[in-house]
Coordinates of C-alpha atoms in Angstrom, one line a residue:
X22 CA 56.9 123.6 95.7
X23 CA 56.5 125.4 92.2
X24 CA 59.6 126.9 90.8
X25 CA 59.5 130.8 90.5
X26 CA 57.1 131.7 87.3
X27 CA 59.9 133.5 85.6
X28 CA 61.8 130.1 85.9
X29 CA 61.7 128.0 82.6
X30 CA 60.9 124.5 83.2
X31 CA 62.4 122.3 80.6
X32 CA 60.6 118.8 79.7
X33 CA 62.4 115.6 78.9
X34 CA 61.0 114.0 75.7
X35 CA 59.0 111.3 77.6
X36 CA 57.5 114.3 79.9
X37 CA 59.3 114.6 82.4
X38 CA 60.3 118.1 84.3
X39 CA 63.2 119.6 85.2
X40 CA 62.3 122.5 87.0
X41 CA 65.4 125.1 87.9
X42 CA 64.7 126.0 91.8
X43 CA 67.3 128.6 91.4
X44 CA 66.4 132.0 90.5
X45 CA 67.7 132.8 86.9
X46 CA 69.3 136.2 88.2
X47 CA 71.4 133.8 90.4
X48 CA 72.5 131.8 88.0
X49 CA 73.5 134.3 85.4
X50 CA 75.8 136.0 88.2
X51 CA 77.5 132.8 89.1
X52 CA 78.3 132.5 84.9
X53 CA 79.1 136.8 85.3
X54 CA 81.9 135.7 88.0
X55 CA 83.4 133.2 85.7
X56 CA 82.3 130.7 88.5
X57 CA 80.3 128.5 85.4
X58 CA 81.9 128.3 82.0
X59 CA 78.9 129.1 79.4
X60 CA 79.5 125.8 77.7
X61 CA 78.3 122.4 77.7
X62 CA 80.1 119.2 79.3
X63 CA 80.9 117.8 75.6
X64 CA 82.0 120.8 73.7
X65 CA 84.8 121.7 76.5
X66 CA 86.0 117.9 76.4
X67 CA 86.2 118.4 72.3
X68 CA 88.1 122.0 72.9
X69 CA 90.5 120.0 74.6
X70 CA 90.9 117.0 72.3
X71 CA 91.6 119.7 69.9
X72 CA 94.3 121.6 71.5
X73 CA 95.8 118.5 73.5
X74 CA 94.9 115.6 70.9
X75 CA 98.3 113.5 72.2
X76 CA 97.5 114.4 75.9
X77 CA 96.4 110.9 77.9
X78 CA 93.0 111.0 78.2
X79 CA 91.7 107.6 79.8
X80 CA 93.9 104.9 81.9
X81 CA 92.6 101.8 83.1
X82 CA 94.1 99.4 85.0
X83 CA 96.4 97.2 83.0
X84 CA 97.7 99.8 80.4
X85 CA 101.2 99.9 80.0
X86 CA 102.5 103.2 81.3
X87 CA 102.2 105.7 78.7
X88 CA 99.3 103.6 77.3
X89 CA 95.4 104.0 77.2
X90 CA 93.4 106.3 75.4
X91 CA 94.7 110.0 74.2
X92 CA 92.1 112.6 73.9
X93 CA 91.9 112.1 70.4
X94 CA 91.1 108.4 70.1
X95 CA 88.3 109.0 73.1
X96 CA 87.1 111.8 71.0
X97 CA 86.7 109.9 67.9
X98 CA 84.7 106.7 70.0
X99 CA 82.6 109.5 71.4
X100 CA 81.5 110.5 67.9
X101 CA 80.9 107.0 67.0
X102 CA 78.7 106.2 70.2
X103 CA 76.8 109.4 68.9
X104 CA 76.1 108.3 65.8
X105 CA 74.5 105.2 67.3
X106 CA 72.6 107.2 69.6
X107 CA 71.3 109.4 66.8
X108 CA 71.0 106.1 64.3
X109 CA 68.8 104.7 67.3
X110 CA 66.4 107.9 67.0
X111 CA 67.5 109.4 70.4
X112 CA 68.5 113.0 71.0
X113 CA 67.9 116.5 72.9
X114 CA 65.8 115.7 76.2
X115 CA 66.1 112.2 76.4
X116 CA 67.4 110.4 79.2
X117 CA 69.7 107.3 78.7
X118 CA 70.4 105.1 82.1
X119 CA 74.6 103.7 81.7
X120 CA 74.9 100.6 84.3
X121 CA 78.6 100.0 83.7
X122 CA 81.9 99.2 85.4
X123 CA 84.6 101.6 85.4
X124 CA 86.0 101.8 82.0
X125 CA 86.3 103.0 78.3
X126 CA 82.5 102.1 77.2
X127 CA 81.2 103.7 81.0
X128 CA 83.5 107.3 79.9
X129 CA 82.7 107.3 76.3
X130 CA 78.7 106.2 76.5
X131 CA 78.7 109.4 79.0
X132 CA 80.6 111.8 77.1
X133 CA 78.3 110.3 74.2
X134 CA 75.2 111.4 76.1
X135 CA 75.9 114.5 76.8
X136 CA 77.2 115.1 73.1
X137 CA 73.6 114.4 71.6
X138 CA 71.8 116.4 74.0
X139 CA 70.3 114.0 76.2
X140 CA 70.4 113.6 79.7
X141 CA 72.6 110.9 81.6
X142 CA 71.1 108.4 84.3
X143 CA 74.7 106.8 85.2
X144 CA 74.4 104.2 88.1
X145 CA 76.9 101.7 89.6
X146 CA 76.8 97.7 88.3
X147 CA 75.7 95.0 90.7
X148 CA 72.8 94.2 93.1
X149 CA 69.2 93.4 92.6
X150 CA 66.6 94.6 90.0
X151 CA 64.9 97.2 92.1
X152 CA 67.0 100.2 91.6
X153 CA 66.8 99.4 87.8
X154 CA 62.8 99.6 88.0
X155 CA 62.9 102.6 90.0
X156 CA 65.5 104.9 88.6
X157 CA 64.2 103.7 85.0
X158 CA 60.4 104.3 85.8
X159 CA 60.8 107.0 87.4
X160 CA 63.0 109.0 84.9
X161 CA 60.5 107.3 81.8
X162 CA 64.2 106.6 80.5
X163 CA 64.1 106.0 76.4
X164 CA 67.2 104.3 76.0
X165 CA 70.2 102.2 78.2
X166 CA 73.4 101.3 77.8
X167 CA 74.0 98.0 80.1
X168 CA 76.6 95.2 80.3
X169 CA 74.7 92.9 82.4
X170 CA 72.5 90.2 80.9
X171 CA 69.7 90.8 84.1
X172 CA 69.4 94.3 83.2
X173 CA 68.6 94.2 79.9
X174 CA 66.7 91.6 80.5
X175 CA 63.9 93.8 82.7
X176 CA 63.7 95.9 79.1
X177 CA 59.7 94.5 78.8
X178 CA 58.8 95.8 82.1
X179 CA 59.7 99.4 81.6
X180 CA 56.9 100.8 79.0
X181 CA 59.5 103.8 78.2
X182 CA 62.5 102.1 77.7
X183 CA 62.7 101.3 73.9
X184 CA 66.3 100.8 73.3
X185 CA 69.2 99.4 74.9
X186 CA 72.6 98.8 74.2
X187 CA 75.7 96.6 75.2
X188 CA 79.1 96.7 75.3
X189 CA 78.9 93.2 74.4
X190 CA 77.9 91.6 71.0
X191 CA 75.2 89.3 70.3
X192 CA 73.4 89.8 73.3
X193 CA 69.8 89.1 72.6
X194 CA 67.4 92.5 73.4
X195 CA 70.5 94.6 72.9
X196 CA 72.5 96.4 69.9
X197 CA 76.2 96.4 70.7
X198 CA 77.8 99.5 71.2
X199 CA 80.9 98.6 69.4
X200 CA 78.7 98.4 66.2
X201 CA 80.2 100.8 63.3
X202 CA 77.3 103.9 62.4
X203 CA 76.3 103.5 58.9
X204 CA 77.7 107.4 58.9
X205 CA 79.2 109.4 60.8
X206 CA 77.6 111.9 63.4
X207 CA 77.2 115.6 63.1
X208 CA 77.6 117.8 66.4
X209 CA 74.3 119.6 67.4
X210 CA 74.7 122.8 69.3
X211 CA 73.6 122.0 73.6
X212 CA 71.9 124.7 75.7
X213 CA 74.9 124.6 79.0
X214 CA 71.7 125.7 81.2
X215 CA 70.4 122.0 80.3
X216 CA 70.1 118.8 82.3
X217 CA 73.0 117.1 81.9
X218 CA 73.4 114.4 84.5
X219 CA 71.4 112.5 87.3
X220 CA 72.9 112.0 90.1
X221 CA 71.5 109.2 91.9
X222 CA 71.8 108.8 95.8
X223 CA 69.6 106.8 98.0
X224 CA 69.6 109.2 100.8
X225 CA 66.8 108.9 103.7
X226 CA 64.1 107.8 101.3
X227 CA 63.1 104.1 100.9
X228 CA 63.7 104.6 97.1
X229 CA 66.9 105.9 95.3
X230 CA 66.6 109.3 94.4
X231 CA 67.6 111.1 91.4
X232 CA 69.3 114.9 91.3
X233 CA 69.1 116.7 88.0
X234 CA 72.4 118.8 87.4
X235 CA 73.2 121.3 84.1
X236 CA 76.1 121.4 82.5
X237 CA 76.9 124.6 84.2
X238 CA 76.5 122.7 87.5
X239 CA 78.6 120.2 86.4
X240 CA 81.6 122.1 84.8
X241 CA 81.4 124.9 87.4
X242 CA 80.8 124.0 91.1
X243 CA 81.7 120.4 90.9
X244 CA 85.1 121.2 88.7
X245 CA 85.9 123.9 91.2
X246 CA 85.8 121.9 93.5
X247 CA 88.1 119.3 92.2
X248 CA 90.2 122.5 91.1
X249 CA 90.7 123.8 94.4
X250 CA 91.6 120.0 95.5
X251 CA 95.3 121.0 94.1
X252 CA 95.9 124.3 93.1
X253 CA 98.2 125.2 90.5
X254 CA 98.2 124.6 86.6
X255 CA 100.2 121.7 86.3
X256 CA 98.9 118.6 84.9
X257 CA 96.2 116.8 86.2
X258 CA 95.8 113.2 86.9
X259 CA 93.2 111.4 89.0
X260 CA 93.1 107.7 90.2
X261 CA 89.3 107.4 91.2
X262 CA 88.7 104.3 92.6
X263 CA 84.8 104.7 93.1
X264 CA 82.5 103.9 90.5
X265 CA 82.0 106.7 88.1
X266 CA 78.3 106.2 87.9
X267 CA 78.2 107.0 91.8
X268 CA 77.8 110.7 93.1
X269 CA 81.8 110.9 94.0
X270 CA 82.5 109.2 91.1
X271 CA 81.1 111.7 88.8
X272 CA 84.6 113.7 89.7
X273 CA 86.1 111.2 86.7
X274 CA 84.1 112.8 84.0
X275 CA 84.6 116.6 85.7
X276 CA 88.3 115.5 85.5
X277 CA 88.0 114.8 81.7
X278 CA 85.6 117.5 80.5
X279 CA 86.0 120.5 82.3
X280 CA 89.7 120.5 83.5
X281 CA 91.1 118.5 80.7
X282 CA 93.3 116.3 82.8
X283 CA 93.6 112.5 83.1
X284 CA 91.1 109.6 84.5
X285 CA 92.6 106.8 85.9
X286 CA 90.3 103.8 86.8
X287 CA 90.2 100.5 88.0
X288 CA 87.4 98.1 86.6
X289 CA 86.8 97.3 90.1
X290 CA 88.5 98.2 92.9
X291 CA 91.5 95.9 94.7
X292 CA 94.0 97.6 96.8
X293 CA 97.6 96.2 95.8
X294 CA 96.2 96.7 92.0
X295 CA 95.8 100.3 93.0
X296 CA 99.1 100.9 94.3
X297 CA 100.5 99.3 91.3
X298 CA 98.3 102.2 89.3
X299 CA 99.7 104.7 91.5
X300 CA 103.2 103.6 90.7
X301 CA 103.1 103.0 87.0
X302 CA 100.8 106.0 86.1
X303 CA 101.8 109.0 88.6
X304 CA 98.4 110.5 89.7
X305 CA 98.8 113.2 91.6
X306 CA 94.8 112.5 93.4
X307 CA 93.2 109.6 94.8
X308 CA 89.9 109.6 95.2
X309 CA 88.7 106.8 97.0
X310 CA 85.7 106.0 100.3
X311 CA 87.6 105.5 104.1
X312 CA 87.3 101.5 103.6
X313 CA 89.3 102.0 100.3
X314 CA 91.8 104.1 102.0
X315 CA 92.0 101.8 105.1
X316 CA 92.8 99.0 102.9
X317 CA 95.4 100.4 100.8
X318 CA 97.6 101.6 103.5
X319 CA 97.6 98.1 105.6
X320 CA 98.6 96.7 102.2
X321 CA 102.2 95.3 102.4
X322 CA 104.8 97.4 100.1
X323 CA 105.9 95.9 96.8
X324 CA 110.0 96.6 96.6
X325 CA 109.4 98.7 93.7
X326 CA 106.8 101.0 95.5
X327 CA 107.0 104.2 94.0
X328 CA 103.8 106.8 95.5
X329 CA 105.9 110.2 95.5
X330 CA 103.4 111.2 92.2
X331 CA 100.5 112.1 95.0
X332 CA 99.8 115.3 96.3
X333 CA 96.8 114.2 98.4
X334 CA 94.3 111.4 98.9
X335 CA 90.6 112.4 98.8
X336 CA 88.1 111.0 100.3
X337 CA 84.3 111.4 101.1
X338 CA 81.1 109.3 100.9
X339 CA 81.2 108.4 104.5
X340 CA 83.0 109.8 108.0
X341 CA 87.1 109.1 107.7
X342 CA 88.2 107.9 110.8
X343 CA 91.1 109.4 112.3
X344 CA 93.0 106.5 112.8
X345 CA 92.3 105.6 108.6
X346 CA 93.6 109.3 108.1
X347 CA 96.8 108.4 110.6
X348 CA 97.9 105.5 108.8
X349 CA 97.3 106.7 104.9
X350 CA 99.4 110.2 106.0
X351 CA 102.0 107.8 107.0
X352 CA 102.0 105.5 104.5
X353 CA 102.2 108.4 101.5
X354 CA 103.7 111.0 103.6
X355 CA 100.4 112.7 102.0
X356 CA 97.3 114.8 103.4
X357 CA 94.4 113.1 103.4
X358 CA 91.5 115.9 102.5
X359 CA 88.0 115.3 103.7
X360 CA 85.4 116.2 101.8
X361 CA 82.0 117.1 103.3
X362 CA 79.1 116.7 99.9
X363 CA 76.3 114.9 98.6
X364 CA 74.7 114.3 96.0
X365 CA 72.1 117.4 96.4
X366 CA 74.8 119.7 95.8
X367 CA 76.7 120.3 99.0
X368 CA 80.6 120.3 98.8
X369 CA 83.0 121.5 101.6
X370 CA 86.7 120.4 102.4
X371 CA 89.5 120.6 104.6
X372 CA 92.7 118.4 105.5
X373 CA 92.0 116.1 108.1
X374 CA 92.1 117.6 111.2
X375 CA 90.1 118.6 114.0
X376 CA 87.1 116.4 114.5
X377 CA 83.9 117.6 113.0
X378 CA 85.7 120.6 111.4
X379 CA 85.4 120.4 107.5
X380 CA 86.8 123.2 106.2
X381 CA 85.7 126.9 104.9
X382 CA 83.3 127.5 102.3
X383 CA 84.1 128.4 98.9
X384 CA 81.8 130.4 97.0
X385 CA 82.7 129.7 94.0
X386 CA 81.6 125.6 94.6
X387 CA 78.6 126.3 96.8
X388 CA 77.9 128.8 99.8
X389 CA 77.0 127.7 103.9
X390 CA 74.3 129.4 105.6
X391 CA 73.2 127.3 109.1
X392 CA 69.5 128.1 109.5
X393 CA 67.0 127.4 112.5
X394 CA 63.8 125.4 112.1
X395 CA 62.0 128.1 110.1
X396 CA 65.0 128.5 107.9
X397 CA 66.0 132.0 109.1
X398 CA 69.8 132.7 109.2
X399 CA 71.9 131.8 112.1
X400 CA 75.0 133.8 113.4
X401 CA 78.3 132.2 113.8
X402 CA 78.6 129.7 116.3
X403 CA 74.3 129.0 116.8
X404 CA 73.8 125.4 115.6
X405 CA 71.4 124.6 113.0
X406 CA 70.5 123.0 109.5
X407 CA 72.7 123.0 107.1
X408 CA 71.7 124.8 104.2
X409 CA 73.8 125.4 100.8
X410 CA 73.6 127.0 97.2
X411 CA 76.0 127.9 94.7
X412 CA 77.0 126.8 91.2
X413 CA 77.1 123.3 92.2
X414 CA 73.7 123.2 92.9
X415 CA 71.2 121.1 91.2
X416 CA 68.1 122.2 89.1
X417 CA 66.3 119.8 91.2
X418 CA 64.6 116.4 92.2
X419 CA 63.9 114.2 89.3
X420 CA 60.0 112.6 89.5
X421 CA 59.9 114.0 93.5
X422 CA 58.4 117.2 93.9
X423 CA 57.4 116.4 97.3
X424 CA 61.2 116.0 97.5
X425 CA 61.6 119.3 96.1
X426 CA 59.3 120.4 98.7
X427 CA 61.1 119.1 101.6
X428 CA 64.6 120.0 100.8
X429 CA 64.8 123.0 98.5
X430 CA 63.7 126.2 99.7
X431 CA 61.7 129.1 97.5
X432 CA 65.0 131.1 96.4
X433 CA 66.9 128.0 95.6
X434 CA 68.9 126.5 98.9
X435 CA 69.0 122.7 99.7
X436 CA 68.4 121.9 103.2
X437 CA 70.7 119.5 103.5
X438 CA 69.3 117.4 106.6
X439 CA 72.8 117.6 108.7
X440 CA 73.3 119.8 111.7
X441 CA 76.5 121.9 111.9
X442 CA 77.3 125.4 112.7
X443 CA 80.0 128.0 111.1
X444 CA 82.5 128.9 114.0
X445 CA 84.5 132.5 114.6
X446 CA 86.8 131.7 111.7
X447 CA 84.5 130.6 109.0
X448 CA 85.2 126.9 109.3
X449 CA 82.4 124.7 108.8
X450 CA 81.4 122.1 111.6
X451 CA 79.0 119.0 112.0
X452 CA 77.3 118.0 114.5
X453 CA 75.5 115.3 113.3
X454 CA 72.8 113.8 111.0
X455 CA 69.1 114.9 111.2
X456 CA 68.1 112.4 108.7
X457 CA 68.0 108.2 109.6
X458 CA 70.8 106.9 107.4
X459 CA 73.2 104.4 107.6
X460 CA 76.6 104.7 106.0
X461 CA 78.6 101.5 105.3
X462 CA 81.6 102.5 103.1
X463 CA 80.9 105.7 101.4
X464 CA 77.4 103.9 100.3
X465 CA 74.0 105.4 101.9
X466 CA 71.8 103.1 103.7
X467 CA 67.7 103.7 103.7
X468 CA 66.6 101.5 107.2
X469 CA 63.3 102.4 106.2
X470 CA 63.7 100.4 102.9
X471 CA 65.3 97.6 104.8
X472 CA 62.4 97.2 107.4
X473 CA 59.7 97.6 104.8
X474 CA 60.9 94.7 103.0
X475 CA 61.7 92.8 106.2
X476 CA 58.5 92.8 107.4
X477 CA 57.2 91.3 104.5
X478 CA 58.7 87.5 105.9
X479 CA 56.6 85.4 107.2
X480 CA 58.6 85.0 110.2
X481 CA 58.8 88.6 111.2
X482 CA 56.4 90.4 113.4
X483 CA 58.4 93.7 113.7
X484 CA 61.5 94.7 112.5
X485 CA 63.6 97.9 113.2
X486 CA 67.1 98.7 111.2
X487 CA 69.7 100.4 113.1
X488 CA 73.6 101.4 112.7
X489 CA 76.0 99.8 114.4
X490 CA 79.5 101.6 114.6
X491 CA 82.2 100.0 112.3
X492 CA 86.5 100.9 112.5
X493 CA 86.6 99.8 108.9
X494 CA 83.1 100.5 107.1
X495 CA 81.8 103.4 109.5
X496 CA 78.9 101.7 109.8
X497 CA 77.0 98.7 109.6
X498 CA 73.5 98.0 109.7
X499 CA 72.1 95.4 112.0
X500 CA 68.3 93.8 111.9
X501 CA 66.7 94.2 115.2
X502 CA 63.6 91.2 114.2
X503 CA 60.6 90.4 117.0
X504 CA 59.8 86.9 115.8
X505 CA 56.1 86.4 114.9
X506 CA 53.9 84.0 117.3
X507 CA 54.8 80.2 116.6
X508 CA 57.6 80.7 114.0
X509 CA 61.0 79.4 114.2
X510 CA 63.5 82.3 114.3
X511 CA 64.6 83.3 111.2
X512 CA 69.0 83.2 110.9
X513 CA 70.4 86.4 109.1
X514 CA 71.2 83.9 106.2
X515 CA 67.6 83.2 106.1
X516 CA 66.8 87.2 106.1
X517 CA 69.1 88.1 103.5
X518 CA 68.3 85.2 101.2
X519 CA 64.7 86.3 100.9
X520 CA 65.6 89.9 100.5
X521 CA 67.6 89.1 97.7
X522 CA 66.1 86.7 96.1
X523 CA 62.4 87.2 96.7
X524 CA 62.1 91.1 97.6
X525 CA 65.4 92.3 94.8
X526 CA 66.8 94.7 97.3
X527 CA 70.4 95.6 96.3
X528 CA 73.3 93.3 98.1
X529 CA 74.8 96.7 99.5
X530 CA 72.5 97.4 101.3
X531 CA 71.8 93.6 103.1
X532 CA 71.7 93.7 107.2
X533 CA 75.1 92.3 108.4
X534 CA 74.0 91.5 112.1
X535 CA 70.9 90.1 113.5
X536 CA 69.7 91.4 116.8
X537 CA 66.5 89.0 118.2
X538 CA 64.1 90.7 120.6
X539 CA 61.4 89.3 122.3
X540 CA 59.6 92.8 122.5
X541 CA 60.7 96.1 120.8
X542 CA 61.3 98.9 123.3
X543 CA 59.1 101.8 122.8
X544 CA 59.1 105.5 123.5
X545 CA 56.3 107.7 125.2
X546 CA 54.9 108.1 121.9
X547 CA 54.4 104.8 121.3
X548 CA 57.2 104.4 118.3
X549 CA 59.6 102.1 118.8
X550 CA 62.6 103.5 120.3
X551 CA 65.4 103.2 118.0
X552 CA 68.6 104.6 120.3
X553 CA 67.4 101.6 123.1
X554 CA 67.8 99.4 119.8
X555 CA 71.3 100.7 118.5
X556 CA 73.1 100.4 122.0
X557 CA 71.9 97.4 122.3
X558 CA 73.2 96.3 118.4
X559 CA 76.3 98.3 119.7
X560 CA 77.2 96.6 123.0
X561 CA 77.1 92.7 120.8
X562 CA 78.1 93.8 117.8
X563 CA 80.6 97.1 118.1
X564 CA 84.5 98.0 118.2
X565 CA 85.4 95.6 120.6
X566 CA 83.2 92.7 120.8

C-alpha cells in the first residue's frame, strides 16, 4: 500500500522510508484538540528540567530514598551523550539501535537520541544474535549503543552500522559512552511530526518487526494513556518493571518526557527487590506483565512492608488471569487495570473485571471501530476485527510494506488481527486472536519462526509449534516433532541446544515441552491440524498435569 500522495514521506539518512499512513488532515485535528502537544519528546523533557530542575527524575534500584538522578543532572548527561552523538557525525534521520538493561545509560542514550534528531531502535538485552541482524539490517541502523560484548561484536556484519558505543570503557570496537565531548553540544530544533521511536514487537511474523512512531504519537496517545491510568495532577511516579526497550516499557520514557513525573526501574526484575522499591520510593503505578504480578503477591511480607504509596498496578503484554488479579487486589488492597495494546498502536483499559471486557475507548489515545472481512463498520454487539486509529497511532511499518499492506488500511486504521466486538455500553470486548501467536509472559511468540528453525535438525521430519495454557506464564509453547526415518529421537535439551547455539534464535522464545508424534494429524486441506496438536500438548502438559 502507498501512502496518500499529499502524505510526505520522510527518508532516514541510510534510505530508509517512513511513510505517514494517516491522512495529514487527521493528524492536524488530533494536535487542534490538544490531544498531541506540538513538540518533540526532548524539548518537553528539557521544559521540565527547567521548571522542576530539583524534581526526581530517575530511580534505580538501590538508591537511597530521596536519591537518584534529578531532572537536572539527567538533563546535563543527556547533553553530554549528544555531544558524542554529534562528535560521532550522527544527527537528523539516523537511526541508533540502544540494547540496554534498565538504567541511567538505557534513559539518557534515549533521551540523547531523540535530542539530536535521530530515530531510536531501543530493544531488550539478552538472547541470540538474530534479532540484532534483523532489526539492524533491516532499519540500515548508523550507529548503537550496546553493553554486551556479543553485540558489538556482530558490528562487521552489518554494512550500515559504522559506530557503536558502550557504557563500558575499553571495550574493543566500541567508544565509551561515559567519554567527556571535546565541547559541549548545541540543541538543534526537531520537527514533532518526525520519527521518533521504533517500537519493536515480534508479533505473528517469523521476524521481529519494527513500528515507527513520531513524537506526537509518542507524547500524545501513548502519554494519554498513561495519564488517564491516574487522573489528577498530583505527582507522578512509576515503578516499571519491564524493560524499557520493550513496547510496554516505552511508558518509562512517556513518564519522563511528556508528563514530567518519576521513572523508577529495576536493572532486572526480582520480586522482593521490587517490593522493597515500592516501599522506599512511593510509586503510585506499577507497571509490570501477569508473571511479574503473580510473583510479587506470593512473595512473603518483609515486617516493614509499606505499599499504601500505589494507586493501581498495571499490567498488559499478555492475558492477566483472574486469579493473578485476585491475589495482587488483595495483597495491595489495589486495582489491578488491564490494559488491552500492542505495539501497532492499540491501547484500551479497564479494571479487572468481567472476562473479556477491556474497557471503553478513549479518543483521545486511539479510537475502536470492529469491522467485517471487507473492513466495513460493524454495529454494536456484531463481532469482528478489531480495527483502531488515533493519536497513538504509528506512521508505519519500518522495511515491511507488505506489512503495511496487511495491517493498515488506505485512511490510516491498523487492523489489529484480534476479534472483539463493542457491546450496548461502549465497552470493548475480545473474543479471541486471529493471528497464530504464543504469549509466554507479556513476550510474543512467532511458532512459525520456531518450526522454521526446527526443521532445519537433522533429526526432524516435521515439526509444528503450539500453545499450551499456563496459570503462571499464560502460555507456553510446546514442540510437536515427527522424528525423521532411522534417527534417534531428539530430547528437548537436544532441540533447544541447537537452536541456540547453531540456529541464534532468542532464549525467550525456546519450546518448553516436547510433544513426539509418530504422524502429524492433518485437516481436509491437507495442513496439519494444529487444534488436534494443542489438545493433545494440553491434556500432558496443561493446568493440572
Amino acid at each position: 500500500m502507498s501512502p496518500p500522495p499529499t502524505t510526505p514521506v520522510l527518508t532516514s539518512r541510510n534510505g530508509v522510508p517512513f511513510p505517514d499512513h494517516v491522512p495529514p488532515a487527521t493528524r492536524a485535528s488530533w494536535v487542534a484538540r490538544g490531544w498531541c502537544p506540538d513538540r518533540d519528546l526532548y524539548g518537553l523533557f528539557h521544559a521540565t528540567a527547567r521548571a522542576h530542575p530539583r524534581r526526581q527524575a530517575l530511580v534505580e534500584s538501590g538508591d537511597p530514598p530521596g536519591g537518584g538522578l534529578d531532572f537536572a543532572a539527567l538533563d546535563a548527561e543527556v547533553r553530554r551523550i549528544c555531544a558524542l552523538f554529534t562528535e560521532a557525525g550522527l544527527g537528523a534521520g539516523d537511526v541508533i539501535a540502544l540494547r540496554l538493561p534498565n538504567g541511567r545509560h538505557a534513559v539518557a542514550a534515549e533521551l540523547a537520541v531523540y535530542a539530536i534528531g535521530a530515530v531510536a531502535l531501543p530493544y531488550p538485552p539478552g538472547g541470540g544474535r538474530r534479532d540484532t541482524l534483523t532489526l539492524l539490517g533491516r532499519s540500515r541502523a548508523r550507529a548503537a549503543v550496546f553493553a554486551d560484548a556479543s553485540d558489538i561484536a556482530l558490528h562487521d556484519q552489518l554494512p550500515d552500522l559504522e559506530t557503536v558505543f558502550s557504557p563500558m570503557p575499553d571495550r574493543p570496537g566500541a567508544r565509551w559512552l561515559g567519554a567527556q565531548p571535546r565541547r559541549d553540544w548545541r540543541p538543534v530544533e526537531v520537527d514533532p511530526t518526525a520519527p521518533a521511536r521504533l517500537l519493536v514487537s515480534s508479533g505473528s511474523e517469523a521476524e521481529p518487526k519494527m513500528v515507527a512512531y513520531a513524537h506526537h504519537a509518542m507524547a500524545g496517545g501513548r502519554a494519554n494513556y498513561l495519564a488517564a491510568l491516574a487522573p489528577g495532577d498530583g505527582p507522578r511516579r512509576h515503578l516499571v518493571l519491564v524493560p524499557l526497550a520493550s513496547s510496554f516499557g516505552s511508558c518509562g520514557i512517556v513518564t519522563l518526557a511528556a508528563l514530567g513525573g518519576t521513572l523508577l526501574v529495576q536493572r532486572a526484575f526480582e520480586p522482593r527487590q521490587a517490593l522493597a522499591m515500592v516501599t522506599a520510593h512511593r510509586p503510585t503505578l506499577v507497571f509490570a506483565v501477569p508473571t511479574m504480578l503473580r510473583r510479587i503477591a506470593d512473595t512473603p511480607r518483609d515486617a516493614d512492608e509499606d505499599v499504601s504509596s500505589v494507586t493501581a498496578l498495571v499490567s498488559s503484554g499478555a492475558d492477566l488471569p483472574q486469579e493473578t488479579a485476585r491475589v495482587c487486589g488483595a495483597r495491595f488492597d489495589r486495582p489491578v487495570i488491564t490494559v488491552y495494546g500492542s505495539s501497532d498502536g492499540v491501547n484500551c483499559h479497564t479494571e479487572a473485571g468481567d472476562a473479556g471486557c477491556v474497557g471503553v475507548p478513549d479518543p483521545s489515545v486511539a479510537e475502536i471501530r470492529i469491522a467485517d472481512r471487507d473492513g466495513r463498520p460493524l454495529p454494536p454487539g456484531e463481532p469482528g476485527e478489531i480495527l483502531a486509529r488515533g493519536p497513538m497511532t504509528p506512521l508505519c511499518y519500518v522495511g515491511a510494506p507488505e506489512l503495511d499492506a496487511r495491517y493498515r488500511t488506505a485512511d490510516g486504521w491498523v487492523r489489529t488481527g484480534d476479534r472483539g466486538l463493542l457491546d450496548a455500553r461502549g465497552r470493548l470486548v475480545l473474543l479471541g486472536r486471529i493471528r497464530n501467536v504464543v504469549l509466554r509472559g507479556g513476550y510474543t511468540i512467532s511458532p512459525a519462526e520456531v518450526e522454521r528453525e526446527l526443521g532445519a535438525h537433522p533429526a526432524v521430519a516435521e515439526a509444528a509449534c503450539v500453545a499450551v495454557p499456563d496459570p503462571d506464564l499464560g502460555e507456553r509453547l510446546c514442540a510437536c516433532v515427527r522424528t525423521a526415518p532411522g534417527a534417534p529421537p531428539p530430547t528437548l535439551a537436544e532441540l533447544n541446544a541447537f537452536l541456540l547455539r547453531q540456529r541464534g534464535l532468542e532464549k525467550r522464545k525456546l519450546p518448553e515441552h516436547l510433544l513426539p508424534v509418530q504422524a502429524m494429524p492433518y485437516g481436509p486441506t491437507g495442513k496439519i491440524c494444529r487444534r488436534t496438536l494443542a489438545e493433545r500438548a494440553g491434556a500432558r502438559y496443561g493446568p493440572g498435569r
